[in-house]
PDB file of C-alpha atoms in Angstrom:
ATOM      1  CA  UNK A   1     -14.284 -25.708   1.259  1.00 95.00           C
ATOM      2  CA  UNK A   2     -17.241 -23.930   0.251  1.00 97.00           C
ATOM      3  CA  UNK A   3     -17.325 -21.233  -2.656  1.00 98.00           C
ATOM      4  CA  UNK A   4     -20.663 -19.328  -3.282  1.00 98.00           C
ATOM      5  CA  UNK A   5     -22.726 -15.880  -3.240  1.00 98.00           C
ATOM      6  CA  UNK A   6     -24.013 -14.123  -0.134  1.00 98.00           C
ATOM      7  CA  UNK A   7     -27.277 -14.645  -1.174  1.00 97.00           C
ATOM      8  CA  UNK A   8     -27.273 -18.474  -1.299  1.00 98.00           C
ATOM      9  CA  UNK A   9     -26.002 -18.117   2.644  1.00 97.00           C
ATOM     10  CA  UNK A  10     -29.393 -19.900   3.818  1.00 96.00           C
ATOM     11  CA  UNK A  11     -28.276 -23.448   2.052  1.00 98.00           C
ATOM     12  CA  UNK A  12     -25.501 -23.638   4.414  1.00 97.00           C
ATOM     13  CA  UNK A  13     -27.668 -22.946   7.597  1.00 96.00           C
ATOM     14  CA  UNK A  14     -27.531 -26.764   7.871  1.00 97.00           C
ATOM     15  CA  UNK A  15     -23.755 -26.550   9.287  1.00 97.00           C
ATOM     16  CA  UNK A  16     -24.787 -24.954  12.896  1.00 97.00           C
ATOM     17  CA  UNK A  17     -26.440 -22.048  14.363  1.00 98.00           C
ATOM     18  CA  UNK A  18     -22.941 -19.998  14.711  1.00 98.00           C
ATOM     19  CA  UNK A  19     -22.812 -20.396  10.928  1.00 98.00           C
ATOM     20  CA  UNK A  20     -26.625 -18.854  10.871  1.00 98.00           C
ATOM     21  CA  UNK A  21     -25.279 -16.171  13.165  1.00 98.00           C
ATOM     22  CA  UNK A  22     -22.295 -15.388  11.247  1.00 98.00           C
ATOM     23  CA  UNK A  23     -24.385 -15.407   7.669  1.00 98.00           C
ATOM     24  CA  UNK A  24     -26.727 -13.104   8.963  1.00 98.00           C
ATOM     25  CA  UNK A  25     -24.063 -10.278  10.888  1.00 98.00           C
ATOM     26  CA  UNK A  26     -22.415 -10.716   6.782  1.00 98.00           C
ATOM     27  CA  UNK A  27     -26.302  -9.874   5.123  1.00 98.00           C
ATOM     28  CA  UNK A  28     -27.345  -7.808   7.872  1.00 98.00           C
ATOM     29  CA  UNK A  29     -23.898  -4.876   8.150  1.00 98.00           C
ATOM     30  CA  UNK A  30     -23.424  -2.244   6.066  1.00 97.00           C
ATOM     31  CA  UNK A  31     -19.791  -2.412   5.614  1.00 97.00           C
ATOM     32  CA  UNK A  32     -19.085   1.034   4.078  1.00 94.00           C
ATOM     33  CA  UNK A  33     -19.742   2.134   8.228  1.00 96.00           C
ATOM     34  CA  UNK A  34     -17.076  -0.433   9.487  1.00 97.00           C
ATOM     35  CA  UNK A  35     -13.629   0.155  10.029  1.00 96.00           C
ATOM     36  CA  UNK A  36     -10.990  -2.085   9.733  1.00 97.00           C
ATOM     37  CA  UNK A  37     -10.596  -4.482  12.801  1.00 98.00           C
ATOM     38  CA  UNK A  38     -12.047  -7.183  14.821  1.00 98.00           C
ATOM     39  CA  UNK A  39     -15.218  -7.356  16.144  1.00 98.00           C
ATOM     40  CA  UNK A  40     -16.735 -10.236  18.811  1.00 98.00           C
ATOM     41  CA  UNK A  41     -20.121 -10.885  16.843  1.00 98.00           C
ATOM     42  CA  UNK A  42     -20.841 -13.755  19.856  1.00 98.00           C
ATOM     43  CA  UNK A  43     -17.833 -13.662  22.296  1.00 97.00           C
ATOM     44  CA  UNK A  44     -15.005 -15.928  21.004  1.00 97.00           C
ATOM     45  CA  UNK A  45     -17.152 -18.237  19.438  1.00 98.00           C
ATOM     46  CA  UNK A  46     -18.111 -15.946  16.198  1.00 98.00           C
ATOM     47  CA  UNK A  47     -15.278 -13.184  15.530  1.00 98.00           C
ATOM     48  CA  UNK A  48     -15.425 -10.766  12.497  1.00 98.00           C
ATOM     49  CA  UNK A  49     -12.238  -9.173  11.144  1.00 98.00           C
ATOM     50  CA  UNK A  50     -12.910  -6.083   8.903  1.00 98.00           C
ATOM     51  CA  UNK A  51      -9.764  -5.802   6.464  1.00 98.00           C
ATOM     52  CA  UNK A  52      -8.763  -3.536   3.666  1.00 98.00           C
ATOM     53  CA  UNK A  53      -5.619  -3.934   1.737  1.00 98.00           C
ATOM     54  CA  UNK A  54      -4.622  -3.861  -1.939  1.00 98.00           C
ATOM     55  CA  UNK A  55      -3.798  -8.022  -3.506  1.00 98.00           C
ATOM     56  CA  UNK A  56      -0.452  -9.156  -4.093  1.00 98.00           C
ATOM     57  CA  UNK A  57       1.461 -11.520  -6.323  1.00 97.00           C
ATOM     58  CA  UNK A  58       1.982 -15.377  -5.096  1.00 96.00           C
ATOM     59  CA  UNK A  59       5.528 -14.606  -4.648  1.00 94.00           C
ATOM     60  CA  UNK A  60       6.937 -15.311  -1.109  1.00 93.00           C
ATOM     61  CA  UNK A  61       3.003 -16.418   0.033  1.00 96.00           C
ATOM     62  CA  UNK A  62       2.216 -19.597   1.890  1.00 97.00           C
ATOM     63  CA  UNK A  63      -0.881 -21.012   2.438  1.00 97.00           C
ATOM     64  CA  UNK A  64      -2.308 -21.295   5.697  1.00 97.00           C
ATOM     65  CA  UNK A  65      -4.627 -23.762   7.895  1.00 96.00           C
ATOM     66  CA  UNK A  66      -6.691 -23.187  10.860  1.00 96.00           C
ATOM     67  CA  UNK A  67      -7.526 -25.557  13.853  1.00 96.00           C
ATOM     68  CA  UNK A  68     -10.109 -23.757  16.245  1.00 97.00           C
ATOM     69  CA  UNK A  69     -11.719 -21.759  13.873  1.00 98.00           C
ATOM     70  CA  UNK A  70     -13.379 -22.136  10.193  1.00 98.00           C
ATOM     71  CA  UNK A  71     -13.073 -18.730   7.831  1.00 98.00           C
ATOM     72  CA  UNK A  72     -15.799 -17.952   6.198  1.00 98.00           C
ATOM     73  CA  UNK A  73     -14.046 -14.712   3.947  1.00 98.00           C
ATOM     74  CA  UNK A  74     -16.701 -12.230   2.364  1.00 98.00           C
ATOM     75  CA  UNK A  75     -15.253 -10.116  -0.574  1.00 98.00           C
ATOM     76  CA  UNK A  76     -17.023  -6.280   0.492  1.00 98.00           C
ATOM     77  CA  UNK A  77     -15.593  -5.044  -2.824  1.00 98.00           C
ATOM     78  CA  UNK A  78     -12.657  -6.127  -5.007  1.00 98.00           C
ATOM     79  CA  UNK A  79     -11.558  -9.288  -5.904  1.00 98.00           C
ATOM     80  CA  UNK A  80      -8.781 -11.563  -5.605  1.00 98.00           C
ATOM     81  CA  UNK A  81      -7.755 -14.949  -6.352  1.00 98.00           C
ATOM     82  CA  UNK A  82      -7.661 -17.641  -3.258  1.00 98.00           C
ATOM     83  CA  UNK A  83      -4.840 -20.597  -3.517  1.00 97.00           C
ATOM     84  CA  UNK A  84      -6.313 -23.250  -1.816  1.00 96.00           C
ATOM     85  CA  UNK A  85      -5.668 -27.471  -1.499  1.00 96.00           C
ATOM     86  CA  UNK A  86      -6.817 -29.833   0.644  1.00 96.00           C
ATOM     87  CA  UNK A  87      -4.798 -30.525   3.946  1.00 95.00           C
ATOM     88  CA  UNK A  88      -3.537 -34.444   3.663  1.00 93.00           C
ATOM     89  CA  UNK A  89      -0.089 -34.935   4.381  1.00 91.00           C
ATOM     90  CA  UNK A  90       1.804 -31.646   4.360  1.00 94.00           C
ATOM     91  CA  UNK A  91       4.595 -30.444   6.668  1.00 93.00           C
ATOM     92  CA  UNK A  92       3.919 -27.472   7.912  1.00 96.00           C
ATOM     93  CA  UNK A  93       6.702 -24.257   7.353  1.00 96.00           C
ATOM     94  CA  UNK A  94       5.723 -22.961  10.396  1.00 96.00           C
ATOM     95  CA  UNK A  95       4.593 -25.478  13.263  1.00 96.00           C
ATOM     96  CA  UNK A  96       0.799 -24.219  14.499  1.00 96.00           C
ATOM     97  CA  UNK A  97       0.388 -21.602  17.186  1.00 95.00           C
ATOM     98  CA  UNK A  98      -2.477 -21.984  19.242  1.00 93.00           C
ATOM     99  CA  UNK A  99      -2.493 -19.123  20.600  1.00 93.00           C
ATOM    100  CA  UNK A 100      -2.711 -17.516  16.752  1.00 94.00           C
ATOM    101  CA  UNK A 101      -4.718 -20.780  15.640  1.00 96.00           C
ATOM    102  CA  UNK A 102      -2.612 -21.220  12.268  1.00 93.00           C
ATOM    103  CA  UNK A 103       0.107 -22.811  10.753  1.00 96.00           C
ATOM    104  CA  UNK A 104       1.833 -22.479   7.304  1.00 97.00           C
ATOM    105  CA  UNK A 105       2.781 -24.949   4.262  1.00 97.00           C
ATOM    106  CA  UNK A 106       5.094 -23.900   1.624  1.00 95.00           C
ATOM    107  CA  UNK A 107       3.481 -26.139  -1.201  1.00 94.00           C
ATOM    108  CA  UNK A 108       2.083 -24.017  -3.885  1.00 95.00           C
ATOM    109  CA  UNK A 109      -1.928 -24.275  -4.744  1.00 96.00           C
ATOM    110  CA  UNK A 110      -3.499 -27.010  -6.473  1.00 94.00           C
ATOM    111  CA  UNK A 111      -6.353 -24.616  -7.141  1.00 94.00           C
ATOM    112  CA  UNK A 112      -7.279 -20.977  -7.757  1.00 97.00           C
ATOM    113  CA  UNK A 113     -10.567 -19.158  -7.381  1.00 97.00           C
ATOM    114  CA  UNK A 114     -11.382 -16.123  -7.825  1.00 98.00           C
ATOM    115  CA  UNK A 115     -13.434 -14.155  -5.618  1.00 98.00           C
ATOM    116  CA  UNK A 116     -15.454 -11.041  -6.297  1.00 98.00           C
ATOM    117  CA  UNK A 117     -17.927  -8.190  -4.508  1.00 98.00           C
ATOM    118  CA  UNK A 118     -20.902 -10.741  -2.812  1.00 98.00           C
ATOM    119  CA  UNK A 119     -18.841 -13.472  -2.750  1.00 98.00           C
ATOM    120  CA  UNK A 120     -17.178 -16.101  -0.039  1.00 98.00           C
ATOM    121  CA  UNK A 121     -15.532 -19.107   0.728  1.00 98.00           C
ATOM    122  CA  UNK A 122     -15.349 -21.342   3.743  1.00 98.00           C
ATOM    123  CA  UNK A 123     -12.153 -22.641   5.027  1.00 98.00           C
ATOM    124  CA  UNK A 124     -12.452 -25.386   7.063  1.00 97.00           C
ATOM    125  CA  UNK A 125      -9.470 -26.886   9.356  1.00 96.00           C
ATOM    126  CA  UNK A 126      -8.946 -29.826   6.312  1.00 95.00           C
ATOM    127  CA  UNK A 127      -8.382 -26.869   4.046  1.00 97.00           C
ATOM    128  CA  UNK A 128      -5.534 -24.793   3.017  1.00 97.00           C
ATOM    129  CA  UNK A 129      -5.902 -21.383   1.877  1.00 97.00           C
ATOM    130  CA  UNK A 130      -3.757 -18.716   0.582  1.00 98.00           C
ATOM    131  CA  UNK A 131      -5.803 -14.934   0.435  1.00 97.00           C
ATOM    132  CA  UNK A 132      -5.697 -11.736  -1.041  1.00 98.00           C
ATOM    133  CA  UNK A 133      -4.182 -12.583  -4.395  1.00 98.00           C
ATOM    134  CA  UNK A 134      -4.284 -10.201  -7.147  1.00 98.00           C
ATOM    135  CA  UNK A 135      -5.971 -11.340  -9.876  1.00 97.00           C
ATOM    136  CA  UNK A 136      -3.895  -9.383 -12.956  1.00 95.00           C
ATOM    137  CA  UNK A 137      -3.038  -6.297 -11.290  1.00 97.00           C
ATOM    138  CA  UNK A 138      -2.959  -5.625  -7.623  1.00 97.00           C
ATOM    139  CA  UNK A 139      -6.437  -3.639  -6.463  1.00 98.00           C
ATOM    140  CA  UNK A 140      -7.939  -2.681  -3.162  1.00 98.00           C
ATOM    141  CA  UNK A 141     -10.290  -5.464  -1.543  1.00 98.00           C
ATOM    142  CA  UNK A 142     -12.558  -4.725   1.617  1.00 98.00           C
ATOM    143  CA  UNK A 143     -12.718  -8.361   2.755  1.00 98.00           C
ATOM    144  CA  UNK A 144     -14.919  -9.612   6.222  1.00 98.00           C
ATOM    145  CA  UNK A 145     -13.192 -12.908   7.842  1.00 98.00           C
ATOM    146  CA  UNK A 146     -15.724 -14.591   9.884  1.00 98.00           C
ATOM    147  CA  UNK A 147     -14.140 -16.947  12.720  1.00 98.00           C
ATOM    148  CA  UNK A 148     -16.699 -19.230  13.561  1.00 98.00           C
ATOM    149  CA  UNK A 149     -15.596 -21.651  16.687  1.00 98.00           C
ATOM    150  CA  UNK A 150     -15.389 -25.368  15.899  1.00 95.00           C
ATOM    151  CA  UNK A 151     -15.899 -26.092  19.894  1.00 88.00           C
TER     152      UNK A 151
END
């Protein structure tokens, strides 16, 4: 996992050109004109999901892997706390779905970090990750999930 600021996006250039790509829709879109959904940036090989929503206590969460794709999730505005570990030898909660590329693990977080306006992580398939945590009282984050294609 990766934790930084948009604008250090160009040291990770190094981990493909989809990564470029997806850096540069994130510094490049003026958010305040997107609505919430998802967007093919590069067919399914880059994806963009445009999400509002207001945090919410660790109760009842689960944190969650991904096979085909790695998350790179850009805080808009807001800021919330992200659970995250590293995936070793876990059962999953729920088995993976391809077809919804995820699968869940009921262990809490090892770590917390918290992310705010300008911010991301990356999420790679060894990582776990739980999102959209409030950080002392719920508030509204406009958060950008880039699915960048690991085939």
């Amino acid at each position: 996992m990766i934790i930084d600021t948009l604008q250090n996006a160009g040291l990770y250039h190094g981990l493909g050109a989809r990564f470029v790509k997806a850096f540069q829709y994130l510094q490049e879109t003026d958010f305040s004109k997107v609505e919430k959904g998802r967007y093919e940036i590069d067919g399914s090989n880059i994806i963009a999901i445009v999400n509002e929503y207001d945090t919410i206590p660790t109760t009842g969460e689960q944190m969650e892997s991904h096979k085909k794709y790695t998350d790179i999730q850009y805080i808009v505005s807001g800021e919330e706390l992200i659970g995250h570990d590293f995936l070793q030898e876990q059962t999953p909660s729920k088995v993976y779905s391809e077809e919804e590329d995820f699968m869940l693990f009921g262990e809490a977080p090892v770590f917390f970090s918290r992310l705010q306006q300008g911010m991301f992580a990356i999420f790679f398939p060894t990582d776990l990750h739980m999102p959209n945590i409030k950080v002392n009282e719920p508030v509204k984050v406009k958060k950008v999930v880039m699915k960048v294609s690991n085939n």
